[in-house]
Amino acid sequence: MRMDNKAYLVQMKSNGVHSRTRTLNAKGLPGNDIHYMSVNGSLCTTKTKSRRQRWEVKPSEMSKNTLNPIRAIVDGMKLVPNPEKPMISLSIGDPTVFGNLPTDATVLQAMKDAIDSHKYNGYAPSVGYLKSRQAVANFYSCPEAPLEAEDVVLTSGCSQAIELAINVLCNPGDNILVPRPGFSLYKTLAVSMGIEVKLYNLLPEKSWEIDLQHMESLIDERTSCLIVTNPSNPCGSVFSKDHLQKILKVASKLCVPILADEIYSDMVFPGCNSSSLASLSSNVPILSCGGLAKRWLVPGWRLGWILIHDRNNIFGSEIRQGLVKLTQRILGACTIVQGALESILNNTPQSFYSDTISFLKSNSEICFKELCSVPGLNPVMPSGAMYLMVGIEMDHYPDFKNDVDFTERLVTEQSVFCLPASAFEYPNFFRIVVTVPEELMLEACARIREFCQHYYRPPSCDGNDLDQ
Ligand SMILES: Cc1ncc(COP(=O)(O)O)c(C=O)c1O
């Protein structure tokens, strides 16, 4: 092959988009210019740098900017339990750790059938099998927010759904609105992508409702999405219809799309509202992220989804195509789980869901009741999900610097591990996971009581109440 009187060696890359050619100099040896030939045949040249003299391999900026606050805090804690008391960990949002909450037999059978069929060992389309997307659409479709298969993207867990949703809506320099206290992944993903995170306040005294004025005050020209977590991790709160409508009103007025993290959708205690945001909105475009992890108690199966709600065609085809392109970077959901999905959604008995919810409610009530009477602690009763937040009146615990110190000493002395809520940008609280067996919940609460009774310092009698 000859061009411009120079000889070229052509190395074809497997994707065929660019081919790399190297000039041969007068002596027939490779020169320093590298030419990239695009598929249309045009040629561009770049000068190579002089040869490196030594190794210099550094982590990328993105990897350096990827911070998981839970790891950052927990890894810095001295978590040495009291050898006389077996450890009770109330810190991990994985309902399978104690073995007391198995998934339903129909869910397991669906997986076995999917494996035995030998039909799900290959690659699926990047957005997921049509049949599986249709099953999700049917399961979540309602007259107020109808869904078709094309409105569903299957992902590797809800985490990937959140990542794709942020990636498709935001550019570096944009900002997103995130709840405080809130699930830490949003910030971890956004910061590593150069997206600014603005935290809007939730109000513990109003069952963790959003401070709507505060939220609205944070929205500006570069706000590319509002993240709403409902039901909430870490609060276990569930927003009323009225509150959801008020959130939608702000989003509608200021034209901000919503990323609704609804991984705990329908994990709501009896008597509480379980509306999805999309079912209450006619105009706000919403990407609702969910998955199998929590409601079906199989977080390790890594199956999630994005439901695209766009009745006014605001996302339009561009956002949909953007999502499809992003799914083509790395294939998402495991095909075997995708193969089992239709059966999981259609055949799981109602009793499985209601038994799980009864258990979570009962354990939450036990924990709330026990901790309510502990001096200096203020638990907030949840309405769903699998968490309960507890406020610490730090003024009455002068032995401890903060929630991290408090929870660390709780491990050292009582072998009970609760996650300090600093991990959720909310100091002076800790989060309890309520999926543990009932007897362990009772034992953990008794130990927390003993610990608090030992360290609690009542208000002083000279009128200088520590609370003031
Ligand atoms: C609020 C929230 N969103 C998303 C996720 C991630 O879910 P998955 O395990 O399916 O990636 C979690 C997991 O704990 C969560 O609590």
Tab-separated table of C-alpha atoms and ligand atoms in Angstrom:
chain	number	residue	atom	x	y	z
A	1	MET	CA	0.000	0.000	0.000
A	2	ARG	CA	1.509	3.372	-1.021
A	3	MET	CA	0.470	6.886	-0.212
A	4	ASP	CA	2.377	10.148	-0.674
A	5	ASN	CA	5.476	8.272	-1.701
A	6	LYS	CA	5.707	6.694	1.744
A	7	ALA	CA	5.214	3.092	2.634
A	8	TYR	CA	2.581	2.217	5.221
A	9	LEU	CA	2.024	-0.765	7.419
A	10	VAL	CA	-1.620	-1.086	8.283
A	11	GLN	CA	-2.658	-2.682	11.549
A	12	MET	CA	-6.394	-3.168	11.508
A	13	LYS	CA	-8.028	-2.870	14.919
A	14	SER	CA	-10.732	-5.378	15.598
A	15	ASN	CA	-13.472	-2.721	15.793
A	16	GLY	CA	-12.491	-1.557	12.330
A	17	VAL	CA	-13.074	2.078	13.214
A	18	HIS	CA	-9.498	3.226	13.180
A	19	SER	CA	-6.515	1.588	11.673
A	20	ARG	CA	-3.073	2.443	12.844
A	21	THR	CA	-0.372	2.921	10.262
A	22	ARG	CA	3.266	3.512	10.815
A	23	THR	CA	5.482	5.261	8.295
A	24	LEU	CA	8.609	3.628	7.093
A	25	ASN	CA	11.530	6.018	6.701
A	26	ALA	CA	14.072	6.082	3.954
A	27	LYS	CA	15.875	3.113	5.437
A	28	GLY	CA	12.697	1.192	5.617
A	29	LEU	CA	12.554	1.487	9.405
A	30	PRO	CA	9.481	2.658	11.249
A	31	GLY	CA	9.463	6.427	11.790
A	32	ASN	CA	7.991	8.309	14.715
A	33	ASP	CA	4.821	9.574	13.120
A	34	ILE	CA	1.694	7.572	13.848
A	35	HIS	CA	-1.131	7.950	11.394
A	36	TYR	CA	-4.684	7.132	12.291
A	37	MET	CA	-6.792	6.229	9.344
A	38	SER	CA	-10.501	6.520	9.879
A	39	VAL	CA	-12.918	4.222	8.116
A	40	ASN	CA	-13.627	6.847	5.481
A	41	GLY	CA	-9.975	6.750	4.547
A	42	SER	CA	-8.953	10.222	5.745
A	43	LEU	CA	-5.624	10.359	7.437
A	44	CYS	CA	-4.516	12.275	10.507
A	45	THR	CA	-1.031	12.404	11.912
A	46	THR	CA	0.155	12.807	15.481
A	47	LYS	CA	3.729	13.247	16.647
A	48	THR	CA	4.810	10.627	19.134
A	49	LYS	CA	6.528	11.816	22.291
A	50	SER	CA	10.118	10.933	22.882
A	51	ARG	CA	10.680	7.548	24.433
A	52	ARG	CA	9.968	7.186	28.134
A	53	GLN	CA	13.042	6.652	30.254
A	54	ARG	CA	11.324	5.100	33.255
A	55	TRP	CA	8.072	3.631	34.471
A	56	GLU	CA	5.430	6.106	35.535
A	57	VAL	CA	2.049	4.466	35.961
A	58	LYS	CA	-0.426	6.536	37.943
A	59	PRO	CA	-4.058	5.960	38.848
A	60	SER	CA	-6.471	7.944	36.680
A	61	GLU	CA	-8.144	11.110	37.936
A	62	MET	CA	-11.481	9.293	37.782
A	63	SER	CA	-10.253	6.500	40.017
A	64	LYS	CA	-8.787	9.042	42.426
A	65	ASN	CA	-12.072	10.919	42.491
A	66	THR	CA	-14.101	7.790	43.225
A	67	LEU	CA	-14.854	7.817	46.933
A	68	ASN	CA	-17.272	5.580	48.774
A	69	PRO	CA	-17.991	7.468	52.022
A	70	ILE	CA	-19.205	4.310	53.775
A	71	ARG	CA	-15.878	2.611	53.098
A	72	ALA	CA	-13.961	5.776	53.941
A	73	ILE	CA	-15.662	5.972	57.344
A	74	VAL	CA	-15.947	2.285	58.200
A	75	ASP	CA	-12.382	1.466	57.129
A	76	GLY	CA	-11.142	4.226	59.426
A	77	MET	CA	-12.998	2.797	62.450
A	78	LYS	CA	-11.440	0.457	64.982
A	79	LEU	CA	-14.011	-2.290	64.894
A	80	VAL	CA	-12.762	-4.754	67.498
A	81	PRO	CA	-15.748	-6.403	69.182
A	82	ASN	CA	-15.886	-7.304	72.853
A	83	PRO	CA	-14.700	-10.960	72.895
A	84	GLU	CA	-17.261	-11.766	75.573
A	85	LYS	CA	-20.224	-10.854	73.375
A	86	PRO	CA	-20.942	-12.250	69.922
A	87	MET	CA	-21.021	-9.566	67.256
A	88	ILE	CA	-24.393	-8.338	65.993
A	89	SER	CA	-24.002	-6.339	62.822
A	90	LEU	CA	-26.881	-3.984	62.104
A	91	SER	CA	-24.937	-2.137	59.453
A	92	ILE	CA	-25.268	-3.906	56.123
A	93	GLY	CA	-28.281	-3.411	53.872
A	94	ASP	CA	-28.152	-7.008	52.692
A	95	PRO	CA	-31.240	-8.933	53.827
A	96	THR	CA	-29.578	-12.303	53.210
A	97	VAL	CA	-26.788	-12.090	55.802
A	98	PHE	CA	-28.597	-13.749	58.696
A	99	GLY	CA	-30.368	-16.408	56.612
A	100	ASN	CA	-33.712	-15.599	58.241
A	101	LEU	CA	-35.194	-13.993	55.134
A	102	PRO	CA	-34.847	-16.448	52.253
A	103	THR	CA	-36.308	-15.529	48.904
A	104	ASP	CA	-39.441	-17.361	47.796
A	105	ALA	CA	-39.290	-20.932	46.418
A	106	THR	CA	-40.890	-19.724	43.148
A	107	VAL	CA	-38.052	-17.255	42.673
A	108	LEU	CA	-35.449	-20.002	43.113
A	109	GLN	CA	-37.395	-22.336	40.821
A	110	ALA	CA	-37.515	-19.668	38.111
A	111	MET	CA	-33.714	-19.462	38.235
A	112	LYS	CA	-33.325	-23.241	38.102
A	113	ASP	CA	-35.661	-23.414	35.117
A	114	ALA	CA	-33.758	-20.655	33.364
A	115	ILE	CA	-30.499	-22.560	33.799
A	116	ASP	CA	-31.996	-25.904	32.766
A	117	SER	CA	-33.515	-24.428	29.618
A	118	HIS	CA	-29.988	-23.777	28.247
A	119	LYS	CA	-31.503	-20.749	26.524
A	120	TYR	CA	-29.787	-18.037	28.519
A	121	ASN	CA	-26.099	-18.689	28.195
A	122	GLY	CA	-25.394	-16.203	25.427
A	123	TYR	CA	-25.319	-12.444	25.126
A	124	ALA	CA	-28.626	-10.638	25.415
A	125	PRO	CA	-29.373	-7.360	23.635
A	126	SER	CA	-27.647	-4.555	25.541
A	127	VAL	CA	-30.948	-3.242	26.941
A	128	GLY	CA	-32.098	-6.748	27.891
A	129	TYR	CA	-34.280	-9.454	26.325
A	130	LEU	CA	-37.514	-8.065	24.890
A	131	LYS	CA	-39.540	-10.710	26.755
A	132	SER	CA	-37.974	-9.746	30.086
A	133	ARG	CA	-38.431	-6.017	29.466
A	134	GLN	CA	-42.043	-6.697	28.561
A	135	ALA	CA	-42.493	-8.577	31.840
A	136	VAL	CA	-41.162	-5.601	33.826
A	137	ALA	CA	-43.352	-3.206	31.822
A	138	ASN	CA	-46.435	-5.317	32.526
A	139	PHE	CA	-45.584	-5.585	36.218
A	140	TYR	CA	-45.169	-1.839	36.779
A	141	SER	CA	-47.612	-0.469	34.214
A	142	CYS	CA	-50.637	1.320	35.638
A	143	PRO	CA	-53.324	3.421	33.937
A	144	GLU	CA	-51.787	6.669	35.240
A	145	ALA	CA	-48.272	5.687	34.099
A	146	PRO	CA	-48.457	3.099	31.323
A	147	LEU	CA	-45.281	1.297	30.267
A	148	GLU	CA	-44.256	-0.663	27.159
A	149	ALA	CA	-41.245	-2.942	26.765
A	150	GLU	CA	-39.421	-0.111	24.987
A	151	ASP	CA	-39.693	1.976	28.160
A	152	VAL	CA	-37.619	-0.559	30.117
A	153	VAL	CA	-33.837	-0.946	30.216
A	154	LEU	CA	-32.457	-3.880	32.185
A	155	THR	CA	-29.267	-3.264	34.128
A	156	SER	CA	-26.776	-4.880	36.468
A	157	GLY	CA	-28.547	-4.045	39.715
A	158	CYS	CA	-30.205	-0.766	40.585
A	159	SER	CA	-26.719	0.714	40.962
A	160	GLN	CA	-26.092	0.485	37.228
A	161	ALA	CA	-29.553	1.874	36.548
A	162	ILE	CA	-28.613	4.924	38.647
A	163	GLU	CA	-25.271	5.224	36.900
A	164	LEU	CA	-26.830	5.119	33.431
A	165	ALA	CA	-29.536	7.589	34.432
A	166	ILE	CA	-26.989	10.080	35.788
A	167	ASN	CA	-24.729	9.546	32.780
A	168	VAL	CA	-27.454	10.166	30.249
A	169	LEU	CA	-28.779	13.310	31.944
A	170	CYS	CA	-25.618	15.059	33.159
A	171	ASN	CA	-22.454	16.574	31.773
A	172	PRO	CA	-19.355	17.508	33.768
A	173	GLY	CA	-20.029	20.886	35.384
A	174	ASP	CA	-23.752	20.207	35.767
A	175	ASN	CA	-25.207	19.638	39.199
A	176	ILE	CA	-27.638	17.132	40.670
A	177	LEU	CA	-29.814	17.429	43.740
A	178	VAL	CA	-29.422	14.641	46.270
A	179	PRO	CA	-31.190	14.059	49.619
A	180	ARG	CA	-29.398	14.541	52.949
A	181	PRO	CA	-29.372	12.048	54.605
A	182	GLY	CA	-29.164	9.949	51.491
A	183	PHE	CA	-27.788	6.855	49.828
A	184	SER	CA	-24.111	7.527	49.165
A	185	LEU	CA	-23.816	6.036	45.667
A	186	TYR	CA	-25.273	9.119	43.951
A	187	LYS	CA	-22.416	11.289	45.167
A	188	THR	CA	-19.789	8.621	44.552
A	189	LEU	CA	-20.826	8.341	40.906
A	190	ALA	CA	-21.420	12.030	40.277
A	191	VAL	CA	-18.200	13.361	41.796
A	192	SER	CA	-16.080	10.904	39.814
A	193	MET	CA	-17.738	12.246	36.657
A	194	GLY	CA	-17.120	15.920	37.471
A	195	ILE	CA	-20.765	16.536	38.359
A	196	GLU	CA	-21.471	18.792	41.322
A	197	VAL	CA	-23.670	17.417	44.101
A	198	LYS	CA	-26.048	19.718	45.951
A	199	LEU	CA	-27.602	18.254	49.083
A	200	TYR	CA	-31.182	19.133	49.962
A	201	ASN	CA	-32.378	18.603	53.510
A	202	LEU	CA	-34.801	15.998	54.781
A	203	LEU	CA	-36.621	16.850	58.005
A	204	PRO	CA	-36.542	14.182	60.759
A	205	GLU	CA	-39.261	15.982	62.714
A	206	LYS	CA	-41.572	15.644	59.687
A	207	SER	CA	-40.894	11.926	59.142
A	208	TRP	CA	-38.010	12.831	56.815
A	209	GLU	CA	-40.091	14.833	54.347
A	210	ILE	CA	-38.095	17.012	51.962
A	211	ASP	CA	-37.507	20.631	52.952
A	212	LEU	CA	-39.074	21.751	49.670
A	213	GLN	CA	-38.047	25.383	50.005
A	214	HIS	CA	-34.465	24.375	50.552
A	215	MET	CA	-34.597	21.972	47.620
A	216	GLU	CA	-36.050	24.594	45.311
A	217	SER	CA	-33.469	27.168	46.387
A	218	LEU	CA	-30.667	24.896	45.155
A	219	ILE	CA	-31.960	24.502	41.592
A	220	ASP	CA	-30.170	26.572	38.955
A	221	GLU	CA	-29.449	26.614	35.220
A	222	ARG	CA	-27.006	23.701	35.531
A	223	THR	CA	-29.260	21.406	37.528
A	224	SER	CA	-29.693	18.390	35.316
A	225	CYS	CA	-31.657	16.133	37.634
A	226	LEU	CA	-33.343	15.834	40.979
A	227	ILE	CA	-32.837	12.523	42.777
A	228	VAL	CA	-35.692	11.383	44.997
A	229	THR	CA	-35.332	8.195	47.049
A	230	ASN	CA	-38.700	6.828	48.072
A	231	PRO	CA	-38.995	4.724	50.227
A	232	SER	CA	-35.723	5.909	51.673
A	233	ASN	CA	-32.417	4.400	52.540
A	234	PRO	CA	-31.255	5.338	55.192
A	235	CYS	CA	-34.475	6.747	56.730
A	236	GLY	CA	-37.103	4.078	56.012
A	237	SER	CA	-39.472	6.953	55.276
A	238	VAL	CA	-42.272	6.826	52.713
A	239	PHE	CA	-43.650	10.047	51.250
A	240	SER	CA	-47.388	10.714	51.287
A	241	LYS	CA	-49.184	11.334	47.992
A	242	ASP	CA	-49.528	14.958	48.915
A	243	HIS	CA	-45.795	15.339	49.508
A	244	LEU	CA	-44.926	13.547	46.259
A	245	GLN	CA	-47.227	15.927	44.416
A	246	LYS	CA	-45.468	18.897	45.965
A	247	ILE	CA	-42.091	17.527	44.842
A	248	LEU	CA	-43.467	17.109	41.318
A	249	LYS	CA	-44.762	20.652	41.380
A	250	VAL	CA	-41.282	22.031	42.049
A	251	ALA	CA	-39.762	19.832	39.330
A	252	SER	CA	-42.471	20.878	36.894
A	253	LYS	CA	-42.183	24.597	37.698
A	254	LEU	CA	-38.389	24.619	37.267
A	255	CYS	CA	-38.308	22.016	34.451
A	256	VAL	CA	-35.982	19.553	36.186
A	257	PRO	CA	-36.250	15.843	35.300
A	258	ILE	CA	-36.402	13.371	38.169
A	259	LEU	CA	-34.307	10.300	38.868
A	260	ALA	CA	-36.638	8.347	41.174
A	261	ASP	CA	-34.722	5.708	43.132
A	262	GLU	CA	-37.599	3.327	43.840
A	263	ILE	CA	-35.617	0.180	44.674
A	264	TYR	CA	-37.749	-0.147	47.841
A	265	SER	CA	-41.024	0.499	46.012
A	266	ASP	CA	-43.907	-1.469	47.525
A	267	MET	CA	-41.821	-2.301	50.598
A	268	VAL	CA	-44.228	-0.149	52.537
A	269	PHE	CA	-45.884	-0.929	55.854
A	270	PRO	CA	-49.664	-1.498	55.799
A	271	GLY	CA	-51.601	1.748	55.982
A	272	CYS	CA	-48.842	3.831	54.350
A	273	ASN	CA	-48.889	5.245	50.845
A	274	SER	CA	-47.064	3.313	48.143
A	275	SER	CA	-47.519	5.512	45.064
A	276	SER	CA	-44.688	5.815	42.610
A	277	LEU	CA	-43.718	9.321	41.528
A	278	ALA	CA	-44.577	8.575	37.903
A	279	SER	CA	-48.118	7.499	38.768
A	280	LEU	CA	-48.788	11.000	40.128
A	281	SER	CA	-47.224	13.024	37.344
A	282	SER	CA	-48.521	13.811	33.912
A	283	ASN	CA	-45.712	16.034	32.694
A	284	VAL	CA	-42.440	15.630	34.623
A	285	PRO	CA	-40.078	13.236	32.806
A	286	ILE	CA	-38.939	10.536	35.221
A	287	LEU	CA	-36.342	7.786	35.103
A	288	SER	CA	-37.432	5.339	37.794
A	289	CYS	CA	-34.668	2.995	38.949
A	290	GLY	CA	-35.447	-0.305	40.638
A	291	GLY	CA	-34.522	-3.961	40.754
A	292	LEU	CA	-34.859	-7.379	42.316
A	293	ALA	CA	-32.378	-6.834	45.169
A	294	LYS	CA	-34.596	-5.790	48.041
A	295	ARG	CA	-38.191	-6.758	47.403
A	296	TRP	CA	-37.241	-10.229	46.195
A	297	LEU	CA	-34.355	-10.459	48.702
A	298	VAL	CA	-31.693	-11.401	46.142
A	299	PRO	CA	-29.207	-8.504	46.003
A	300	GLY	CA	-26.451	-10.763	44.680
A	301	TRP	CA	-28.358	-11.545	41.500
A	302	ARG	CA	-27.614	-8.064	40.198
A	303	LEU	CA	-30.732	-7.351	38.227
A	304	GLY	CA	-32.067	-3.838	38.005
A	305	TRP	CA	-34.016	-1.658	35.599
A	306	ILE	CA	-34.782	1.825	34.440
A	307	LEU	CA	-38.425	2.637	33.717
A	308	ILE	CA	-38.673	5.575	31.310
A	309	HIS	CA	-41.735	7.707	32.019
A	310	ASP	CA	-42.018	10.433	29.425
A	311	ARG	CA	-45.635	11.060	28.570
A	312	ASN	CA	-44.974	14.542	27.194
A	313	ASN	CA	-42.064	13.433	25.070
A	314	ILE	CA	-39.581	15.654	26.862
A	315	PHE	CA	-36.828	13.048	27.064
A	316	GLY	CA	-37.801	12.196	23.489
A	317	SER	CA	-35.810	9.822	21.349
A	318	GLU	CA	-32.490	11.465	22.206
A	319	ILE	CA	-32.441	10.437	25.860
A	320	ARG	CA	-33.697	6.971	24.946
A	321	GLN	CA	-30.973	6.592	22.337
A	322	GLY	CA	-28.445	7.943	24.830
A	323	LEU	CA	-29.450	5.241	27.281
A	324	VAL	CA	-29.178	2.561	24.605
A	325	LYS	CA	-25.698	3.783	23.685
A	326	LEU	CA	-24.610	3.730	27.321
A	327	THR	CA	-25.840	0.139	27.716
A	328	GLN	CA	-23.576	-0.774	24.807
A	329	ARG	CA	-20.443	0.109	26.769
A	330	ILE	CA	-20.678	-2.945	29.032
A	331	LEU	CA	-23.536	-5.425	28.889
A	332	GLY	CA	-25.578	-5.218	32.060
A	333	ALA	CA	-27.936	-7.740	33.578
A	334	CYS	CA	-26.968	-11.415	33.790
A	335	THR	CA	-28.859	-13.337	31.104
A	336	ILE	CA	-29.902	-16.222	33.364
A	337	VAL	CA	-31.618	-13.833	35.762
A	338	GLN	CA	-33.182	-12.099	32.779
A	339	GLY	CA	-34.454	-15.496	31.641
A	340	ALA	CA	-36.019	-16.055	35.056
A	341	LEU	CA	-37.472	-12.570	35.328
A	342	GLU	CA	-40.880	-13.100	33.746
A	343	SER	CA	-41.583	-16.045	35.996
A	344	ILE	CA	-40.254	-14.229	39.098
A	345	LEU	CA	-42.529	-11.256	38.490
A	346	ASN	CA	-45.598	-13.282	37.545
A	347	ASN	CA	-45.392	-16.193	39.982
A	348	THR	CA	-44.096	-14.833	43.288
A	349	PRO	CA	-47.046	-15.227	45.643
A	350	GLN	CA	-48.534	-12.164	47.303
A	351	SER	CA	-47.952	-13.836	50.675
A	352	PHE	CA	-44.170	-13.633	50.148
A	353	TYR	CA	-44.279	-9.855	49.795
A	354	SER	CA	-46.684	-9.384	52.693
A	355	ASP	CA	-44.743	-11.742	54.996
A	356	THR	CA	-41.538	-9.800	54.318
A	357	ILE	CA	-43.275	-6.502	55.050
A	358	SER	CA	-44.889	-7.831	58.254
A	359	PHE	CA	-41.490	-8.954	59.469
A	360	LEU	CA	-39.838	-5.614	58.683
A	361	LYS	CA	-42.663	-3.712	60.346
A	362	SER	CA	-42.642	-5.863	63.467
A	363	ASN	CA	-38.848	-5.610	63.837
A	364	SER	CA	-38.991	-1.839	63.262
A	365	GLU	CA	-41.631	-1.514	65.982
A	366	ILE	CA	-39.579	-3.583	68.422
A	367	CYS	CA	-36.476	-1.516	67.732
A	368	PHE	CA	-38.345	1.803	67.873
A	369	LYS	CA	-40.130	0.940	71.119
A	370	GLU	CA	-36.955	-0.296	72.807
A	371	LEU	CA	-34.821	2.685	71.792
A	372	CYS	CA	-37.505	5.303	72.510
A	373	SER	CA	-36.999	4.769	76.227
A	374	VAL	CA	-33.193	4.924	76.056
A	375	PRO	CA	-31.967	8.253	77.425
A	376	GLY	CA	-30.390	10.505	74.823
A	377	LEU	CA	-31.543	8.516	71.795
A	378	ASN	CA	-34.271	9.620	69.380
A	379	PRO	CA	-35.307	6.876	66.972
A	380	VAL	CA	-37.540	7.867	64.042
A	381	MET	CA	-40.182	5.223	63.234
A	382	PRO	CA	-39.936	4.122	59.588
A	383	SER	CA	-42.875	3.433	57.253
A	384	GLY	CA	-41.091	1.098	54.853
A	385	ALA	CA	-37.811	-0.177	53.394
A	386	MET	CA	-35.515	-1.883	55.932
A	387	TYR	CA	-33.867	0.853	57.949
A	388	LEU	CA	-34.398	2.972	61.005
A	389	MET	CA	-32.489	6.133	61.888
A	390	VAL	CA	-31.641	7.007	65.474
A	391	GLY	CA	-30.665	10.505	66.608
A	392	ILE	CA	-27.976	10.815	69.308
A	393	GLU	CA	-28.202	13.779	71.669
A	394	MET	CA	-24.452	14.255	71.600
A	395	ASP	CA	-24.581	16.902	74.338
A	396	HIS	CA	-25.588	14.155	76.745
A	397	TYR	CA	-22.719	11.937	75.644
A	398	PRO	CA	-19.659	14.100	76.335
A	399	ASP	CA	-17.391	11.031	76.205
A	400	PHE	CA	-17.804	10.829	72.444
A	401	LYS	CA	-16.635	13.212	69.752
A	402	ASN	CA	-19.329	12.324	67.236
A	403	ASP	CA	-21.513	9.535	65.785
A	404	VAL	CA	-18.451	7.706	64.426
A	405	ASP	CA	-16.803	7.661	67.842
A	406	PHE	CA	-20.095	6.628	69.494
A	407	THR	CA	-20.729	3.697	67.140
A	408	GLU	CA	-17.095	2.592	67.276
A	409	ARG	CA	-17.234	2.323	71.075
A	410	LEU	CA	-20.560	0.503	70.798
A	411	VAL	CA	-18.675	-2.191	68.886
A	412	THR	CA	-15.731	-2.285	71.280
A	413	GLU	CA	-17.905	-2.591	74.358
A	414	GLN	CA	-21.159	-4.222	73.253
A	415	SER	CA	-20.268	-5.887	69.921
A	416	VAL	CA	-23.147	-4.118	68.188
A	417	PHE	CA	-22.333	-2.400	64.913
A	418	CYS	CA	-24.624	0.354	63.607
A	419	LEU	CA	-23.593	2.550	60.704
A	420	PRO	CA	-22.762	6.133	61.740
A	421	ALA	CA	-24.970	8.416	59.666
A	422	SER	CA	-21.976	10.583	58.771
A	423	ALA	CA	-21.768	8.035	55.962
A	424	PHE	CA	-25.016	9.575	54.697
A	425	GLU	CA	-23.864	13.177	55.253
A	426	TYR	CA	-25.895	13.276	58.474
A	427	PRO	CA	-23.800	13.389	61.654
A	428	ASN	CA	-25.178	12.662	65.115
A	429	PHE	CA	-27.424	9.856	63.922
A	430	PHE	CA	-26.852	6.171	63.274
A	431	ARG	CA	-28.689	3.752	60.996
A	432	ILE	CA	-30.014	0.352	62.026
A	433	VAL	CA	-30.847	-2.372	59.490
A	434	VAL	CA	-34.008	-4.144	60.647
A	435	THR	CA	-33.640	-7.411	58.726
A	436	VAL	CA	-31.936	-9.261	61.608
A	437	PRO	CA	-33.802	-12.072	63.397
A	438	GLU	CA	-36.135	-10.773	66.112
A	439	GLU	CA	-34.159	-12.223	69.038
A	440	LEU	CA	-30.994	-10.529	67.783
A	441	MET	CA	-32.848	-7.251	67.399
A	442	LEU	CA	-33.987	-7.491	71.028
A	443	GLU	CA	-30.501	-8.428	72.209
A	444	ALA	CA	-28.924	-5.590	70.211
A	445	CYS	CA	-31.373	-3.061	71.666
A	446	ALA	CA	-30.684	-4.292	75.214
A	447	ARG	CA	-26.953	-3.832	74.661
A	448	ILE	CA	-27.445	-0.365	73.171
A	449	ARG	CA	-29.499	0.522	76.276
A	450	GLU	CA	-26.767	-0.722	78.618
A	451	PHE	CA	-24.153	1.254	76.701
A	452	CYS	CA	-26.228	4.459	76.697
A	453	GLN	CA	-27.180	4.169	80.368
A	454	HIS	CA	-23.498	3.939	81.191
A	455	TYR	CA	-22.442	7.035	79.234
A	456	TYR	CA	-25.518	9.262	79.400
A	457	ARG	CA	-24.987	12.499	81.318
A	458	PRO	CA	-28.275	14.089	82.371
A	459	PRO	CA	-28.871	17.830	82.136
A	460	SER	CA	-27.036	19.569	84.963
A	461	CYS	CA	-29.111	20.708	87.992
A	462	ASP	CA	-27.765	24.296	88.026
A	463	GLY	CA	-30.211	25.285	85.315
A	464	ASN	CA	-27.592	25.092	82.560
A	465	ASP	CA	-29.394	22.395	80.706
A	466	LEU	CA	-27.002	20.822	78.249
A	467	ASP	CA	-29.736	20.989	75.640
A	468	GLN	CA	-29.786	24.773	75.645
B	1	LIG	C1	-31.582	3.499	47.849
B	1	LIG	C2	-30.788	2.457	47.129
B	1	LIG	N1	-30.654	2.532	45.798
B	1	LIG	C3	-29.945	1.625	45.109
B	1	LIG	C4	-29.335	0.561	45.731
B	1	LIG	C5	-28.507	-0.406	44.915
B	1	LIG	O1	-29.208	-1.553	44.603
B	1	LIG	P1	-28.514	-2.777	43.848
B	1	LIG	O2	-27.956	-3.672	44.886
B	1	LIG	O3	-29.623	-3.430	43.065
B	1	LIG	O4	-27.463	-2.219	42.950
B	1	LIG	C6	-29.449	0.420	47.124
B	1	LIG	C7	-28.772	-0.670	47.827
B	1	LIG	O5	-28.679	-0.729	49.015
B	1	LIG	C8	-30.207	1.394	47.840
B	1	LIG	O6	-30.343	1.322	49.167
